[in-house]
Short mmCIF file of C-alpha atoms in Angstrom, two decimals:
data_model
loop_
_atom_site.label_atom_id
_atom_site.label_comp_id
_atom_site.label_asym_id
_atom_site.label_seq_id
_atom_site.Cartn_x
_atom_site.Cartn_y
_atom_site.Cartn_z
CA MET E 175 110.05 147.82 70.82
CA SER E 176 111.48 150.34 68.37
CA GLU E 177 108.98 151.92 66.03
CA ARG E 178 109.84 152.01 62.35
CA PRO E 179 109.86 155.58 61.01
CA ALA E 180 107.56 156.61 58.17
CA GLY E 181 109.09 155.69 54.85
CA ASP E 182 111.21 152.98 56.45
CA PRO E 183 111.65 149.89 54.21
CA GLY E 184 109.84 147.86 56.85
CA ALA E 185 106.68 149.96 56.70
CA GLY E 186 103.93 148.17 54.78
CA ASP E 187 106.13 145.10 54.44
CA PRO E 188 104.02 142.04 53.51
CA HIS E 189 106.16 140.14 56.03
CA ALA E 190 105.18 142.48 58.86
CA ALA E 191 103.30 139.60 60.48
CA LEU E 192 106.63 137.92 61.23
CA PRO E 193 107.04 137.69 65.02
CA LEU E 194 110.14 139.91 65.27
CA HIS E 195 109.05 142.63 62.84
CA ARG E 196 109.15 145.29 65.59
CA ILE E 197 112.77 144.54 66.52
CA ARG E 198 115.74 146.46 65.12
CA VAL E 199 119.15 144.76 65.37
CA LEU E 200 122.66 146.14 64.86
CA ASP E 201 124.89 143.32 63.65
CA LEU E 202 128.61 143.75 64.38
CA THR E 203 129.44 140.06 63.98
CA LEU E 204 132.12 138.26 62.01
CA ALA E 205 132.89 134.65 61.03
CA ARG E 206 130.05 132.21 61.85
CA ALA E 207 128.88 132.02 65.45
CA GLY E 208 127.63 135.62 65.67
CA PRO E 209 126.09 135.65 62.18
CA THR E 210 124.28 132.39 63.03
CA CYS E 211 122.61 134.13 65.96
CA VAL E 212 121.63 137.15 63.90
CA ARG E 213 120.35 134.97 61.07
CA HIS E 214 117.64 133.64 63.40
CA LEU E 215 116.53 137.18 64.22
CA ALA E 216 116.62 138.27 60.58
CA ASP E 217 114.77 135.20 59.31
CA TRP E 218 111.89 135.88 61.68
CA GLY E 219 111.37 139.49 60.74
CA ALA E 220 113.79 141.68 62.68
CA GLU E 221 115.21 144.63 60.76
CA VAL E 222 118.91 143.84 60.83
CA ILE E 223 121.54 146.41 59.88
CA ARG E 224 124.82 144.60 59.32
CA ILE E 225 127.69 147.00 59.99
CA GLU E 226 130.98 146.30 58.20
CA PRO E 227 134.15 148.40 57.85
CA PRO E 228 134.35 150.38 54.63
CA PRO E 229 136.80 149.05 52.05
CA ALA E 230 140.32 150.47 52.09
CA GLY E 231 140.02 151.05 48.34
CA PRO E 232 138.40 149.69 45.18
CA GLY E 233 137.88 145.94 45.51
CA GLY E 234 138.88 146.12 49.16
CA ASP E 235 135.87 144.44 50.74
CA ILE E 236 137.30 142.69 53.82
CA THR E 237 134.41 140.25 54.14
CA GLY E 238 136.08 137.74 51.82
CA ASN E 239 134.12 135.77 49.25
CA ARG E 240 130.85 137.63 49.61
CA ASP E 241 129.33 135.87 46.61
CA GLY E 242 130.24 132.43 47.95
CA PHE E 243 127.78 129.86 49.28
CA ASP E 244 128.73 130.39 52.93
CA PHE E 245 128.38 134.17 53.10
CA GLN E 246 125.21 134.19 51.03
CA ASN E 247 123.61 131.60 53.31
CA LEU E 248 124.58 133.39 56.53
CA HIS E 249 123.53 136.95 55.74
CA ARG E 250 120.16 136.81 53.97
CA ASN E 251 117.37 139.13 55.14
CA LYS E 252 119.85 141.79 56.36
CA ARG E 253 120.65 145.33 55.27
CA ALA E 254 124.36 145.96 54.67
CA MET E 255 126.02 149.17 55.83
CA HIS E 256 129.60 150.42 55.74
CA LEU E 257 130.76 152.22 58.88
CA ASP E 258 134.22 152.88 60.31
CA LEU E 259 133.83 152.37 64.05
CA LYS E 260 137.43 153.45 64.61
CA SER E 261 136.56 157.01 63.61
CA GLU E 262 134.78 159.53 65.82
CA ALA E 263 132.25 160.26 63.07
CA GLY E 264 131.60 156.55 62.64
CA ARG E 265 130.96 156.04 66.33
CA GLU E 266 128.61 159.03 66.32
CA ILE E 267 126.56 157.34 63.61
CA PHE E 268 126.65 154.03 65.48
CA TYR E 269 125.43 155.68 68.68
CA ALA E 270 122.59 157.31 66.73
CA LEU E 271 121.61 153.86 65.48
CA VAL E 272 121.83 152.50 69.03
CA ARG E 273 119.27 155.05 70.24
CA ARG E 274 116.66 153.66 67.85
CA SER E 275 117.53 149.95 68.11
CA ASP E 276 116.62 147.05 70.36
CA VAL E 277 119.54 144.64 70.03
CA VAL E 278 123.29 144.78 69.38
CA VAL E 279 125.13 141.54 68.58
CA GLU E 280 128.92 141.15 68.45
CA ASN E 281 131.55 138.44 68.66
CA MET E 282 134.73 140.47 68.94
CA ARG E 283 137.49 139.73 71.40
CA ALA E 284 136.60 141.35 74.70
CA GLN E 285 139.27 144.04 74.54
CA VAL E 286 138.36 145.05 70.97
CA LYS E 287 134.82 146.20 71.73
CA TYR E 288 136.06 148.28 74.65
CA ARG E 289 138.75 149.86 72.49
CA LEU E 290 136.15 150.74 69.85
CA GLY E 291 133.67 152.06 72.41
CA VAL E 292 130.88 149.69 71.40
CA ASP E 293 130.84 147.61 74.62
CA TYR E 294 127.71 147.00 76.65
CA GLU E 295 128.47 149.57 79.34
CA THR E 296 128.88 152.33 76.75
CA VAL E 297 125.91 151.25 74.63
CA SER E 298 123.54 150.81 77.60
CA ARG E 299 124.26 154.36 78.78
CA ILE E 300 123.04 155.58 75.40
CA ASN E 301 120.01 153.27 75.33
CA PRO E 302 119.22 151.45 78.59
CA ARG E 303 116.68 149.27 76.72
CA ILE E 304 119.34 147.63 74.54
CA VAL E 305 119.69 143.87 74.75
CA TYR E 306 123.37 143.32 73.98
CA GLY E 307 124.42 139.86 72.78
CA SER E 308 128.02 138.62 72.77
CA ILE E 309 129.81 135.44 71.75
CA SER E 310 133.45 134.83 72.64
CA GLY E 311 135.79 131.89 72.42
CA PHE E 312 136.05 131.10 76.13
CA GLY E 313 134.02 133.67 78.07
CA GLN E 314 134.14 137.40 78.66
CA ASP E 315 136.63 137.06 81.52
CA GLY E 316 138.61 134.41 83.39
CA PRO E 317 142.00 132.86 82.60
CA TYR E 318 141.17 132.40 78.90
CA GLY E 319 138.94 135.43 78.46
CA HIS E 320 141.56 137.24 76.38
CA ARG E 321 142.14 134.35 73.98
CA ALA E 322 140.80 134.06 70.46
CA GLY E 323 138.74 130.96 69.83
CA VAL E 324 137.51 129.11 66.77
CA ASP E 325 135.23 126.12 66.40
CA GLN E 326 137.81 123.34 66.20
CA ILE E 327 139.71 124.62 69.25
CA ALA E 328 136.48 124.55 71.24
CA GLN E 329 135.67 121.05 69.94
CA GLY E 330 139.00 119.91 71.32
CA MET E 331 139.00 121.79 74.63
CA GLY E 332 135.32 121.07 75.24
CA GLY E 333 135.77 117.30 75.03
CA LEU E 334 133.91 116.59 71.80
CA MET E 335 136.92 115.41 69.81
CA SER E 336 137.79 112.90 72.55
CA ILE E 337 134.45 111.09 72.12
CA THR E 338 134.15 111.38 68.32
CA GLY E 339 135.55 108.79 65.92
CA ALA E 340 136.42 105.10 66.07
CA PRO E 341 137.77 103.57 69.29
CA ASP E 342 141.54 104.09 69.55
CA GLY E 343 141.42 106.10 66.33
CA GLY E 344 142.65 109.33 67.87
CA PRO E 345 140.67 112.55 68.29
CA MET E 346 138.27 113.45 65.49
CA ARG E 347 136.50 116.72 64.74
CA VAL E 348 132.80 116.78 63.86
CA GLY E 349 132.08 117.53 60.21
CA ILE E 350 130.23 120.78 60.89
CA PRO E 351 131.22 123.81 63.03
CA VAL E 352 129.04 122.56 65.84
CA CYS E 353 130.43 124.92 68.51
CA ASP E 354 129.92 127.99 66.34
CA LEU E 355 126.41 126.95 65.41
CA THR E 356 125.41 126.00 68.95
CA ALA E 357 126.77 129.23 70.41
CA GLY E 358 124.82 131.20 67.79
CA ASN E 359 121.63 129.26 68.44
CA LEU E 360 121.93 129.70 72.22
CA LEU E 361 122.67 133.40 71.97
CA ALA E 362 119.57 133.93 69.82
CA LEU E 363 117.55 132.18 72.54
CA GLY E 364 119.20 134.31 75.23
CA ILE E 365 118.46 137.52 73.32
CA MET E 366 114.80 136.54 73.07
CA MET E 367 114.72 135.99 76.85
CA GLY E 368 116.31 139.40 77.32
CA LEU E 369 113.69 141.02 75.11
CA PHE E 370 110.90 139.18 76.90
CA GLN E 371 112.12 140.33 80.32
CA ARG E 372 112.51 143.89 79.00
CA GLU E 373 108.75 144.02 78.50
CA GLU E 374 108.41 143.78 82.28
CA THR E 375 111.45 145.76 83.47
CA GLY E 376 111.84 148.32 80.69
CA ARG E 377 115.59 147.68 80.66
CA GLY E 378 117.82 145.53 78.53
CA ARG E 379 120.78 143.49 79.68
CA TRP E 380 123.99 141.88 78.48
CA VAL E 381 123.47 138.33 77.24
CA HIS E 382 126.58 136.33 76.41
CA THR E 383 127.86 132.84 75.79
CA SER E 384 131.03 131.30 74.38
CA LEU E 385 132.12 128.48 72.13
CA LEU E 386 133.54 126.62 75.13
CA GLU E 387 130.41 126.97 77.26
CA SER E 388 128.25 125.91 74.35
CA MET E 389 130.38 122.84 73.74
CA VAL E 390 130.34 121.77 77.39
CA PHE E 391 126.56 122.25 77.43
CA MET E 392 126.24 120.11 74.30
CA LEU E 393 128.16 117.25 75.92
CA ASP E 394 124.87 116.68 77.74
CA PHE E 395 124.61 113.06 78.96
CA GLN E 396 128.29 112.45 78.29
CA ALA E 397 129.06 115.28 80.73
CA SER E 398 126.59 114.00 83.30
CA ARG E 399 128.14 110.53 83.05
CA TRP E 400 131.29 112.07 84.47
CA LEU E 401 129.67 114.53 86.89
CA MET E 402 127.24 112.02 88.39
CA ALA E 403 128.74 108.58 87.75
CA GLY E 404 132.47 109.26 87.42
CA GLN E 405 132.60 107.69 83.95
CA VAL E 406 134.94 109.23 81.37
CA ALA E 407 133.44 108.57 77.94
CA GLY E 408 135.67 107.44 75.11
CA GLN E 409 135.26 107.03 71.38
CA ALA E 410 132.47 104.68 70.34
CA GLY E 411 132.54 105.15 66.57
CA ASN E 412 129.12 104.62 65.03
CA ASP E 413 127.80 102.82 68.09
CA HIS E 414 125.79 104.74 70.64
CA PRO E 415 127.89 104.83 73.81
CA THR E 416 125.12 103.57 76.11
CA SER E 417 122.11 102.46 74.00
CA ILE E 418 122.68 99.06 72.38
CA PRO E 419 122.11 98.12 69.63
CA THR E 420 122.31 101.54 68.00
CA GLY E 421 124.70 101.90 65.12
CA VAL E 422 125.52 101.41 61.47
CA PHE E 423 125.01 98.05 59.78
CA PRO E 424 125.60 96.79 56.23
CA ALA E 425 122.80 96.11 53.77
CA SER E 426 123.41 94.47 50.41
CA ASP E 427 123.58 97.86 48.66
CA GLY E 428 125.06 100.11 51.33
CA PRO E 429 124.89 100.90 55.05
CA ILE E 430 121.86 101.71 57.16
CA THR E 431 121.59 103.05 60.68
CA LEU E 432 119.14 101.70 63.24
CA ALA E 433 118.31 101.94 66.93
CA ALA E 434 116.62 99.20 68.96
CA SER E 435 117.97 99.82 72.42
CA SER E 436 114.96 99.69 74.73
CA ALA E 437 113.62 96.38 76.01
CA ARG E 438 110.45 96.73 73.96
CA GLN E 439 112.30 97.75 70.81
CA TRP E 440 114.73 94.86 71.19
CA VAL E 441 111.83 92.38 71.19
CA ARG E 442 110.18 93.99 68.17
CA PHE E 443 113.51 94.17 66.35
CA CYS E 444 114.31 90.49 66.83
CA GLU E 445 110.83 89.52 65.68
CA ALA E 446 110.96 91.85 62.64
CA ILE E 447 114.23 90.44 61.30
CA GLY E 448 113.24 86.83 62.03
CA ARG E 449 115.65 86.19 64.89
CA GLU E 450 113.28 85.38 67.75
CA GLU E 451 115.87 82.95 69.10
CA TRP E 452 117.96 85.92 70.23
CA LEU E 453 115.25 86.65 72.77
CA GLN E 454 116.04 83.34 74.46
CA LYS E 455 119.70 84.22 75.04
CA PRO E 456 119.95 85.15 78.73
CA GLU E 457 123.08 87.24 78.15
CA TRP E 458 121.12 89.46 75.70
CA SER E 459 117.95 89.73 77.76
CA THR E 460 118.94 92.85 79.70
CA THR E 461 120.31 96.26 78.78
CA ASP E 462 123.48 95.62 80.77
CA GLY E 463 123.92 92.24 79.15
CA ARG E 464 123.55 93.65 75.66
CA SER E 465 126.01 96.36 76.55
CA ARG E 466 128.62 93.83 77.69
CA ASP E 467 128.10 91.75 74.54
CA ARG E 468 127.94 94.67 72.12
CA ALA E 469 130.51 93.27 69.66
CA ALA E 470 128.76 89.91 69.33
CA ILE E 471 125.34 91.55 68.90
CA ASN E 472 126.62 93.91 66.24
CA ALA E 473 128.24 91.05 64.33
CA ALA E 474 125.05 88.98 64.51
CA ILE E 475 122.92 91.87 63.25
CA ALA E 476 125.36 92.61 60.42
CA ALA E 477 125.24 88.99 59.27
CA VAL E 478 121.48 89.33 58.85
CA THR E 479 121.20 92.85 57.40
CA GLN E 480 123.82 92.32 54.71
CA GLU E 481 121.57 89.78 53.02
CA LYS E 482 118.91 92.31 51.93
CA SER E 483 118.76 95.86 50.53
CA ARG E 484 118.56 99.11 52.45
CA LEU E 485 115.02 99.71 51.23
CA HIS E 486 113.96 96.26 52.43
CA TRP E 487 115.25 96.81 55.93
CA ILE E 488 113.93 100.36 56.20
CA GLU E 489 110.46 99.16 55.24
CA VAL E 490 110.60 96.14 57.58
CA LEU E 491 111.93 98.05 60.56
CA ASP E 492 109.69 101.06 60.02
CA ALA E 493 106.67 98.77 60.02
CA ALA E 494 107.85 97.38 63.35
CA GLY E 495 108.33 100.84 64.84
CA ILE E 496 112.13 100.58 64.95
CA PRO E 497 113.97 103.86 64.17
CA CYS E 498 116.05 103.35 61.06
CA GLY E 499 117.25 105.17 57.97
CA ALA E 500 119.67 105.41 55.11
CA ILE E 501 123.02 107.16 55.48
CA ASN E 502 122.75 109.93 52.94
CA ARG E 503 125.32 112.08 51.23
CA ILE E 504 124.45 115.79 51.26
CA ASP E 505 122.99 115.62 47.73
CA GLU E 506 120.84 112.68 48.80
CA VAL E 507 119.62 114.64 51.83
CA PHE E 508 118.10 117.34 49.63
CA ALA E 509 116.68 114.72 47.24
CA ASP E 510 114.94 112.95 50.13
CA PRO E 511 111.14 113.28 49.85
CA GLN E 512 110.72 114.17 53.52
CA VAL E 513 113.37 116.91 53.36
CA GLN E 514 111.66 118.25 50.24
CA HIS E 515 108.31 118.13 52.03
CA LEU E 516 109.85 120.11 54.90
CA ASP E 517 111.02 122.74 52.37
CA MET E 518 114.52 123.00 53.78
CA ALA E 519 116.00 124.41 50.56
CA LYS E 520 114.63 127.93 50.14
CA ARG E 521 114.82 129.94 46.93
CA VAL E 522 115.87 133.57 46.86
CA THR E 523 116.79 135.88 43.99
CA HIS E 524 119.98 137.95 44.16
CA SER E 525 120.21 141.10 42.06
CA ARG E 526 123.52 140.02 40.51
CA LEU E 527 123.78 136.29 41.13
CA GLY E 528 120.25 135.33 40.12
CA GLU E 529 118.24 132.59 41.80
CA GLN E 530 119.95 130.78 44.65
CA ARG E 531 119.00 128.04 47.06
CA ILE E 532 119.81 128.58 50.74
CA VAL E 533 119.18 126.51 53.86
CA GLY E 534 115.80 127.16 55.45
CA SER E 535 115.03 127.69 59.12
CA ALA E 536 114.31 124.58 61.18
CA ILE E 537 111.75 126.49 63.26
CA ASN E 538 108.11 126.30 62.23
CA LEU E 539 105.39 128.65 63.43
CA THR E 540 101.91 127.81 62.23
CA GLY E 541 100.38 130.31 59.84
CA ILE E 542 103.64 132.19 59.23
CA ASP E 543 105.60 132.10 55.97
CA ASP E 544 109.34 131.87 56.66
CA SER E 545 110.44 132.27 53.04
CA PRO E 546 113.54 134.47 52.72
CA ARG E 547 112.66 138.09 52.02
CA THR E 548 115.93 139.27 50.54
CA ALA E 549 119.20 137.74 49.39
CA THR E 550 122.47 138.80 51.02
CA GLU E 551 123.10 142.40 50.05
CA ASP E 552 126.21 143.69 48.34
CA ALA E 553 128.69 145.37 50.68
CA GLY E 554 127.44 148.74 51.87
CA ALA E 555 124.28 148.57 49.77
CA ALA E 556 122.05 150.14 52.43
CA THR E 557 124.55 152.70 53.75
CA ASP E 558 123.05 155.79 52.17
CA ALA E 559 119.49 154.74 52.95
CA VAL E 560 120.29 154.12 56.62
CA LEU E 561 122.04 157.49 56.91
CA ALA E 562 119.07 159.21 55.30
CA GLU E 563 116.77 157.56 57.85
CA LEU E 564 118.97 159.11 60.55
CA GLY E 565 118.45 162.54 59.00
CA TYR E 566 121.70 162.93 57.06
CA ASP E 567 121.27 164.93 53.84
CA ALA E 568 122.99 164.18 50.55
CA ALA E 569 125.86 166.61 51.17
CA ARG E 570 126.71 165.14 54.57
CA ILE E 571 126.49 161.60 53.18
CA ALA E 572 128.85 162.53 50.36
CA ALA E 573 131.29 164.02 52.86
CA LEU E 574 131.22 160.83 54.94
CA HIS E 575 132.03 158.80 51.82
CA ALA E 576 134.87 161.15 50.93
CA ALA E 577 136.33 160.76 54.44
CA ARG E 578 135.88 156.96 54.21
CA VAL E 579 133.76 156.96 57.36
CA VAL E 580 131.21 154.96 55.34
#
């Protein structure tokens, strides 16, 4: 692992016990999938230097709404540096950073990184220990390797939109950028495997995934239904496509969702809601039978659940061991006592914007505090400090600013 130099901001850091504190990452990512990957590394202690092009002029920050909720949530715990990778001087600085780093992450189109000279082959010649992580739309090569990709395109091409939404309702996108997020999560896992193997081999490697691959992977059992059973899944709305009954049902004050699909759960469910007679119906006594009679079962359940409140049914079904829950709006999610107990809304203080709440990590390691260390930095905030760590004096740094290299 890369050693932090004396005087480095990481030296003496109270968060040095974080598991990735020895790792230095160069972040060349844009949009969401790449930053999602790097956010994992940053949250767990890696020193991340986010490299962004310098502005063309005053107010020319190309990163968009940097103060907005999305950017602030994606880029916490990172240092922000301006660097023009199109210039020879900028690449020289980048290569100097590569020599002292462990990981490079990018999600450019394949041809762009080669044109800039920041591709894996070039970087690994400078530092053979580099683990180089890439996300693309459709893969690094192949018929679509040259194409740009965004989340919704991958949702469509990867099959997700064909199985999302009400039956015969037409394709429907998922309400979050699930392909971006999954690709970022998987790349972070792949980078950790690359770092782990490097401990044995002494060499890094290129780790890459794509939005399309991630989406096909996430099809999971729906994909295996086709590969192994020849079944093409369709839209099932709020019903689970194979586990019945699992779905959304009305209570007197709003909908609830429940799942009682196994044989044992079905018995407990019928007993809990006072419909033991359903257990005597031969057509509902097997999984296949309940699947064939899904519409009638759903209607019968709805007729019962609509008579009492959500809280009533959640308490009754929870006592019987039946998975169930309210259907919350986003504000209700963060008001939920269990979500509050899990501390999923983290507080961080920004130098200009004041106190903010950002989404916490879903990973828990016992004995380790995962509170955010720093808010998202202003554009280029760490540029001069990073250059000084590389040995650049004030005059050279000023010249780089004047030439708009940084």
